[in-house]
PDB file of C-alpha atoms in Angstrom:
ATOM      1  CA  PRO A   1       0.000   0.000   0.000  1.00 58.00           C
ATOM      2  CA  ILE A   2       0.997   3.617  -0.545  1.00 67.00           C
ATOM      3  CA  TYR A   3       1.079   5.735   2.588  1.00 81.00           C
ATOM      4  CA  LEU A   4       1.123   9.471   2.973  1.00 92.00           C
ATOM      5  CA  PRO A   5       3.292  10.807   5.809  1.00 96.00           C
ATOM      6  CA  LEU A   6       0.579  12.863   7.524  1.00 96.00           C
ATOM      7  CA  ILE A   7      -3.105  12.451   8.310  1.00 95.00           C
ATOM      8  CA  ASN A   8      -5.064  15.226   6.573  1.00 95.00           C
ATOM      9  CA  ASN A   9      -1.767  17.058   5.887  1.00 95.00           C
ATOM     10  CA  ASP A  10      -1.500  17.767   9.591  1.00 97.00           C
ATOM     11  CA  PRO A  11       2.125  17.849  10.818  1.00 97.00           C
ATOM     12  CA  ALA A  12       0.883  16.935  14.302  1.00 97.00           C
ATOM     13  CA  GLN A  13      -0.550  13.636  12.978  1.00 97.00           C
ATOM     14  CA  PRO A  14       2.240  11.545  11.438  1.00 97.00           C
ATOM     15  CA  VAL A  15       1.321   8.217   9.838  1.00 96.00           C
ATOM     16  CA  GLU A  16       3.171   5.483  11.725  1.00 96.00           C
ATOM     17  CA  ALA A  17       3.293   3.088   8.768  1.00 94.00           C
ATOM     18  CA  TYR A  18       4.993   5.715   6.614  1.00 96.00           C
ATOM     19  CA  PHE A  19       7.715   6.355   9.150  1.00 97.00           C
ATOM     20  CA  GLU A  20       8.159   2.638   9.759  1.00 96.00           C
ATOM     21  CA  HIS A  21       9.099   2.450   6.091  1.00 95.00           C
ATOM     22  CA  VAL A  22      11.585   5.320   6.594  1.00 97.00           C
ATOM     23  CA  ASP A  23      13.001   3.323   9.516  1.00 98.00           C
ATOM     24  CA  TRP A  24      13.413   0.325   7.204  1.00 97.00           C
ATOM     25  CA  VAL A  25      15.201   2.404   4.562  1.00 98.00           C
ATOM     26  CA  LEU A  26      17.622   3.841   7.136  1.00 98.00           C
ATOM     27  CA  ASP A  27      18.296   0.342   8.467  1.00 98.00           C
ATOM     28  CA  ALA A  28      19.017  -0.886   4.941  1.00 98.00           C
ATOM     29  CA  LEU A  29      21.414   2.007   4.340  1.00 98.00           C
ATOM     30  CA  ALA A  30      23.172   1.445   7.656  1.00 98.00           C
ATOM     31  CA  GLN A  31      23.755  -2.202   6.744  1.00 98.00           C
ATOM     32  CA  ARG A  32      25.555  -0.929   3.644  1.00 98.00           C
ATOM     33  CA  ASP A  33      27.562   1.757   5.475  1.00 98.00           C
ATOM     34  CA  MET A  34      25.627   4.489   3.696  1.00 98.00           C
ATOM     35  CA  VAL A  35      24.431   7.838   5.050  1.00 98.00           C
ATOM     36  CA  ALA A  36      21.021   9.320   4.268  1.00 98.00           C
ATOM     37  CA  GLY A  37      20.426  12.956   3.513  1.00 97.00           C
ATOM     38  CA  LEU A  38      17.087  13.104   5.313  1.00 98.00           C
ATOM     39  CA  LEU A  39      14.661  15.824   4.215  1.00 97.00           C
ATOM     40  CA  PRO A  40      11.873  16.278   6.784  1.00 98.00           C
ATOM     41  CA  THR A  41       9.740  17.804   4.012  1.00 97.00           C
ATOM     42  CA  TRP A  42      10.067  18.884   0.421  1.00 95.00           C
ATOM     43  CA  GLY A  43      10.139  22.646  -0.068  1.00 95.00           C
ATOM     44  CA  ASP A  44       6.751  23.033  -1.726  1.00 95.00           C
ATOM     45  CA  LYS A  45       5.066  22.262   1.595  1.00 96.00           C
ATOM     46  CA  VAL A  46       6.509  25.566   2.863  1.00 97.00           C
ATOM     47  CA  HIS A  47       6.851  27.648  -0.312  1.00 94.00           C
ATOM     48  CA  PRO A  48       5.113  26.446  -3.494  1.00 87.00           C
ATOM     49  CA  LYS A  49       7.153  28.463  -6.049  1.00 88.00           C
ATOM     50  CA  TRP A  50       6.951  25.460  -8.352  1.00 86.00           C
ATOM     51  CA  GLY A  51       5.550  22.091  -7.382  1.00 84.00           C
ATOM     52  CA  GLU A  52       2.183  20.911  -6.212  1.00 86.00           C
ATOM     53  CA  GLY A  53       2.129  21.904  -2.554  1.00 88.00           C
ATOM     54  CA  PRO A  54      -0.032  22.262  -0.572  1.00 94.00           C
ATOM     55  CA  ILE A  55       1.483  24.608   1.995  1.00 95.00           C
ATOM     56  CA  ILE A  56       1.110  22.860   5.329  1.00 96.00           C
ATOM     57  CA  PHE A  57       3.862  24.230   7.565  1.00 98.00           C
ATOM     58  CA  THR A  58       3.752  27.200   9.912  1.00 97.00           C
ATOM     59  CA  GLU A  59       6.226  28.166  12.618  1.00 96.00           C
ATOM     60  CA  ASP A  60       4.146  26.368  15.250  1.00 95.00           C
ATOM     61  CA  ASN A  61       3.498  23.091  13.509  1.00 97.00           C
ATOM     62  CA  ALA A  62       6.974  22.987  11.919  1.00 98.00           C
ATOM     63  CA  ARG A  63       8.463  22.858  15.402  1.00 98.00           C
ATOM     64  CA  THR A  64       6.004  20.184  16.524  1.00 97.00           C
ATOM     65  CA  TYR A  65       6.777  18.049  13.496  1.00 98.00           C
ATOM     66  CA  GLY A  66      10.501  18.702  13.897  1.00 98.00           C
ATOM     67  CA  GLU A  67      10.346  17.413  17.459  1.00 98.00           C
ATOM     68  CA  TYR A  68       8.647  14.243  16.230  1.00 98.00           C
ATOM     69  CA  VAL A  69      11.195  13.385  13.542  1.00 98.00           C
ATOM     70  CA  GLY A  70      14.077  14.630  15.691  1.00 98.00           C
ATOM     71  CA  ARG A  71      13.060  12.317  18.514  1.00 98.00           C
ATOM     72  CA  ARG A  72      12.443   9.389  16.169  1.00 98.00           C
ATOM     73  CA  TYR A  73      15.854   9.619  14.509  1.00 98.00           C
ATOM     74  CA  ALA A  74      17.951  11.035  17.324  1.00 98.00           C
ATOM     75  CA  ASP A  75      20.024   7.865  17.666  1.00 97.00           C
ATOM     76  CA  ARG A  76      20.647   7.370  13.953  1.00 98.00           C
ATOM     77  CA  GLU A  77      24.323   7.726  13.121  1.00 96.00           C
ATOM     78  CA  ASN A  78      23.734   7.510   9.378  1.00 98.00           C
ATOM     79  CA  VAL A  79      21.585  10.637   9.023  1.00 98.00           C
ATOM     80  CA  VAL A  80      22.414  14.142   7.844  1.00 98.00           C
ATOM     81  CA  TRP A  81      19.441  16.501   8.067  1.00 98.00           C
ATOM     82  CA  ILE A  82      18.658  18.586   4.977  1.00 98.00           C
ATOM     83  CA  LEU A  83      16.024  21.281   5.307  1.00 98.00           C
ATOM     84  CA  GLY A  84      14.702  23.287   2.389  1.00 95.00           C
ATOM     85  CA  GLY A  85      14.025  21.212  -0.691  1.00 92.00           C
ATOM     86  CA  ASP A  86      14.917  23.207  -3.801  1.00 94.00           C
ATOM     87  CA  ARG A  87      13.510  26.486  -2.531  1.00 94.00           C
ATOM     88  CA  PRO A  88      14.983  29.887  -1.604  1.00 95.00           C
ATOM     89  CA  ALA A  89      14.930  30.611   2.109  1.00 97.00           C
ATOM     90  CA  VAL A  90      14.308  34.265   1.227  1.00 97.00           C
ATOM     91  CA  ASP A  91      12.631  34.806  -2.140  1.00 95.00           C
ATOM     92  CA  ALA A  92      13.926  37.949  -3.849  1.00 93.00           C
ATOM     93  CA  GLU A  93      11.510  37.374  -6.720  1.00 92.00           C
ATOM     94  CA  GLU A  94       8.610  37.729  -4.291  1.00 92.00           C
ATOM     95  CA  GLY A  95       9.723  40.932  -2.618  1.00 94.00           C
ATOM     96  CA  GLY A  96      12.097  39.281  -0.187  1.00 94.00           C
ATOM     97  CA  LYS A  97       9.459  36.988   1.302  1.00 95.00           C
ATOM     98  CA  ASP A  98      11.189  35.328   4.229  1.00 97.00           C
ATOM     99  CA  PHE A  99      10.626  31.656   4.996  1.00 97.00           C
ATOM    100  CA  ARG A 100      13.477  31.372   7.486  1.00 98.00           C
ATOM    101  CA  PRO A 101      11.230  31.520  10.573  1.00 98.00           C
ATOM    102  CA  ILE A 102       9.558  28.264   9.488  1.00 98.00           C
ATOM    103  CA  TRP A 103      12.882  26.536   8.790  1.00 98.00           C
ATOM    104  CA  ARG A 104      14.296  27.816  12.086  1.00 98.00           C
ATOM    105  CA  ALA A 105      11.310  26.372  13.907  1.00 98.00           C
ATOM    106  CA  MET A 106      11.692  23.008  12.202  1.00 98.00           C
ATOM    107  CA  ALA A 107      15.417  22.938  12.951  1.00 98.00           C
ATOM    108  CA  ALA A 108      14.772  23.880  16.578  1.00 98.00           C
ATOM    109  CA  GLY A 109      12.195  21.104  16.856  1.00 98.00           C
ATOM    110  CA  ILE A 110      14.583  18.517  15.429  1.00 98.00           C
ATOM    111  CA  LYS A 111      17.267  19.533  17.899  1.00 98.00           C
ATOM    112  CA  SER A 112      14.877  19.669  20.844  1.00 98.00           C
ATOM    113  CA  GLY A 113      13.777  16.143  19.911  1.00 98.00           C
ATOM    114  CA  GLY A 114      17.322  15.037  20.643  1.00 98.00           C
ATOM    115  CA  SER A 115      18.939  14.959  17.196  1.00 98.00           C
ATOM    116  CA  ASP A 116      22.408  16.456  17.005  1.00 97.00           C
ATOM    117  CA  GLN A 117      23.472  15.207  13.571  1.00 98.00           C
ATOM    118  CA  LEU A 118      24.795  17.634  10.959  1.00 98.00           C
ATOM    119  CA  MET A 119      22.174  19.905   9.406  1.00 98.00           C
ATOM    120  CA  GLY A 120      22.165  21.698   6.062  1.00 98.00           C
ATOM    121  CA  TYR A 121      19.748  23.184   3.529  1.00 98.00           C
ATOM    122  CA  HIS A 122      18.970  22.340  -0.110  1.00 97.00           C
ATOM    123  CA  PRO A 123      18.961  25.584  -2.171  1.00 96.00           C
ATOM    124  CA  ARG A 124      17.190  26.294  -5.447  1.00 93.00           C
ATOM    125  CA  GLY A 125      18.822  25.917  -8.868  1.00 90.00           C
ATOM    126  CA  PHE A 126      22.080  27.809  -9.424  1.00 90.00           C
ATOM    127  CA  ASP A 127      21.956  29.243  -5.946  1.00 94.00           C
ATOM    128  CA  ARG A 128      23.550  28.667  -2.552  1.00 96.00           C
ATOM    129  CA  THR A 129      22.666  28.829   1.105  1.00 97.00           C
ATOM    130  CA  SER A 130      25.273  31.281   2.348  1.00 97.00           C
ATOM    131  CA  PRO A 131      23.711  34.657   1.360  1.00 96.00           C
ATOM    132  CA  THR A 132      20.635  34.043   3.532  1.00 97.00           C
ATOM    133  CA  LEU A 133      21.538  31.234   5.936  1.00 98.00           C
ATOM    134  CA  HIS A 134      25.276  31.356   6.666  1.00 98.00           C
ATOM    135  CA  HIS A 135      24.802  32.879  10.120  1.00 97.00           C
ATOM    136  CA  GLU A 136      21.907  30.658  11.179  1.00 98.00           C
ATOM    137  CA  ASP A 137      23.082  28.775  14.270  1.00 97.00           C
ATOM    138  CA  TRP A 138      21.418  25.546  13.082  1.00 98.00           C
ATOM    139  CA  LEU A 139      23.228  25.498   9.719  1.00 98.00           C
ATOM    140  CA  ASP A 140      26.348  23.345  10.072  1.00 98.00           C
ATOM    141  CA  PHE A 141      27.471  23.540   6.444  1.00 98.00           C
ATOM    142  CA  ASN A 142      26.689  25.550   3.343  1.00 98.00           C
ATOM    143  CA  ALA A 143      25.461  24.055   0.086  1.00 97.00           C
ATOM    144  CA  ILE A 144      25.207  25.018  -3.558  1.00 96.00           C
ATOM    145  CA  GLN A 145      23.105  23.740  -6.443  1.00 95.00           C
ATOM    146  CA  SER A 146      24.864  24.200  -9.782  1.00 93.00           C
ATOM    147  CA  SER A 147      21.734  22.652 -11.307  1.00 92.00           C
ATOM    148  CA  HIS A 148      20.731  21.716 -14.817  1.00 94.00           C
ATOM    149  CA  SER A 149      20.632  24.862 -16.958  1.00 92.00           C
ATOM    150  CA  LYS A 150      23.937  24.308 -18.790  1.00 91.00           C
ATOM    151  CA  PRO A 151      26.788  21.786 -18.905  1.00 89.00           C
ATOM    152  CA  ASP A 152      29.520  24.005 -17.480  1.00 91.00           C
ATOM    153  CA  GLN A 153      28.129  25.953 -14.570  1.00 90.00           C
ATOM    154  CA  PRO A 154      30.989  27.735 -12.751  1.00 91.00           C
ATOM    155  CA  SER A 155      30.254  26.037  -9.433  1.00 91.00           C
ATOM    156  CA  TRP A 156      33.781  26.699  -8.188  1.00 92.00           C
ATOM    157  CA  THR A 157      32.995  30.407  -7.832  1.00 93.00           C
ATOM    158  CA  PHE A 158      30.300  29.628  -5.253  1.00 93.00           C
ATOM    159  CA  ILE A 159      32.718  27.411  -3.337  1.00 93.00           C
ATOM    160  CA  GLU A 160      35.411  30.086  -3.361  1.00 93.00           C
ATOM    161  CA  GLU A 161      33.010  32.763  -2.134  1.00 95.00           C
ATOM    162  CA  ASP A 162      31.655  30.516   0.621  1.00 95.00           C
ATOM    163  CA  TYR A 163      35.124  29.765   1.979  1.00 92.00           C
ATOM    164  CA  ALA A 164      35.848  33.489   2.206  1.00 94.00           C
ATOM    165  CA  LEU A 165      33.008  33.952   4.719  1.00 97.00           C
ATOM    166  CA  GLU A 166      33.357  34.136   8.494  1.00 96.00           C
ATOM    167  CA  PRO A 167      32.980  31.904  10.328  1.00 95.00           C
ATOM    168  CA  VAL A 168      34.295  29.377   7.823  1.00 93.00           C
ATOM    169  CA  LYS A 169      31.895  26.490   7.261  1.00 96.00           C
ATOM    170  CA  PRO A 170      32.180  23.442   5.013  1.00 95.00           C
ATOM    171  CA  THR A 171      30.326  23.775   1.726  1.00 95.00           C
ATOM    172  CA  ILE A 172      29.079  21.059  -0.604  1.00 94.00           C
ATOM    173  CA  GLU A 173      27.590  20.671  -4.074  1.00 94.00           C
ATOM    174  CA  MET A 174      24.092  19.464  -3.236  1.00 93.00           C
ATOM    175  CA  GLU A 175      22.748  19.005  -6.761  1.00 94.00           C
ATOM    176  CA  SER A 176      24.492  19.161 -10.113  1.00 94.00           C
ATOM    177  CA  CYS A 177      23.281  18.036 -13.529  1.00 94.00           C
ATOM    178  CA  TYR A 178      21.651  14.627 -13.912  1.00 94.00           C
ATOM    179  CA  GLU A 179      22.651  12.235 -16.652  1.00 95.00           C
ATOM    180  CA  ASP A 180      20.189  11.854 -19.533  1.00 96.00           C
ATOM    181  CA  ILE A 181      17.908  14.812 -18.825  1.00 95.00           C
ATOM    182  CA  PRO A 182      17.744  17.623 -21.415  1.00 97.00           C
ATOM    183  CA  VAL A 183      19.933  20.640 -20.794  1.00 97.00           C
ATOM    184  CA  ASP A 184      17.780  23.362 -19.188  1.00 95.00           C
ATOM    185  CA  PHE A 185      14.901  20.823 -19.232  1.00 95.00           C
ATOM    186  CA  LYS A 186      14.194  21.691 -22.876  1.00 96.00           C
ATOM    187  CA  PRO A 187      13.515  18.625 -25.052  1.00 95.00           C
ATOM    188  CA  ASP A 188      15.176  20.160 -28.131  1.00 96.00           C
ATOM    189  CA  ASN A 189      18.501  20.513 -26.304  1.00 96.00           C
ATOM    190  CA  ARG A 190      21.042  17.737 -26.047  1.00 96.00           C
ATOM    191  CA  ARG A 191      20.987  15.587 -22.939  1.00 97.00           C
ATOM    192  CA  PHE A 192      23.541  15.666 -20.142  1.00 97.00           C
ATOM    193  CA  ASN A 193      25.938  12.740 -20.382  1.00 97.00           C
ATOM    194  CA  ALA A 194      28.195  10.909 -17.954  1.00 97.00           C
ATOM    195  CA  TYR A 195      31.120  13.229 -18.712  1.00 96.00           C
ATOM    196  CA  ASP A 196      29.015  16.302 -17.833  1.00 96.00           C
ATOM    197  CA  VAL A 197      28.063  14.711 -14.527  1.00 95.00           C
ATOM    198  CA  ARG A 198      31.662  13.816 -13.655  1.00 94.00           C
ATOM    199  CA  LYS A 199      32.882  17.338 -14.482  1.00 94.00           C
ATOM    200  CA  GLN A 200      30.332  18.976 -12.217  1.00 92.00           C
ATOM    201  CA  ALA A 201      31.060  16.505  -9.415  1.00 90.00           C
ATOM    202  CA  TYR A 202      34.805  17.159  -9.481  1.00 92.00           C
ATOM    203  CA  ARG A 203      34.863  20.932 -10.033  1.00 91.00           C
ATOM    204  CA  PRO A 204      33.628  21.968  -6.561  1.00 88.00           C
ATOM    205  CA  VAL A 205      36.090  19.548  -4.948  1.00 87.00           C
ATOM    206  CA  PHE A 206      39.076  20.894  -6.857  1.00 86.00           C
TER     207      PHE A 206
END
């Protein structure tokens, strides 16, 4: 059967069967010495921007839900928390609309639930976390998304700029191009190939 994570999209009513499946996945990864980047929610449940939504999180219920998942996975050594989900934390295109209070509440809930694993944020395409989140006390590392708009995004410039910030935090490429999807998602363009993917994986490291 297919389970949704919440009853009536209510963050205070998690579906046990859904999270039992998450438990199973984390167990399977642990058996293979793999670490999960665990997203408590995808970004369209906070900020639609693109995607189906619906918006279900507020500051109050984001903290409640954060406490639930934070308590459930507090003892998991193979988890890195990733908030966000392909969305800007502050949306300049919408007059600087600020979603950080919701993410702060969720992060605070996760930590108050007992989880102390590393925590990051998944930014939107060709963007990074540092301009809006670098000084958030819950953000342990910065991230970039060089994305899918062209084969040779200069991801190294984001890395260089992040390392120049104080305090210095690690920074990681969270999402580069995917093999076999059209460049810039346009069917008439060529498709990214394995070489494109390898280039974008290595460039931030070097």
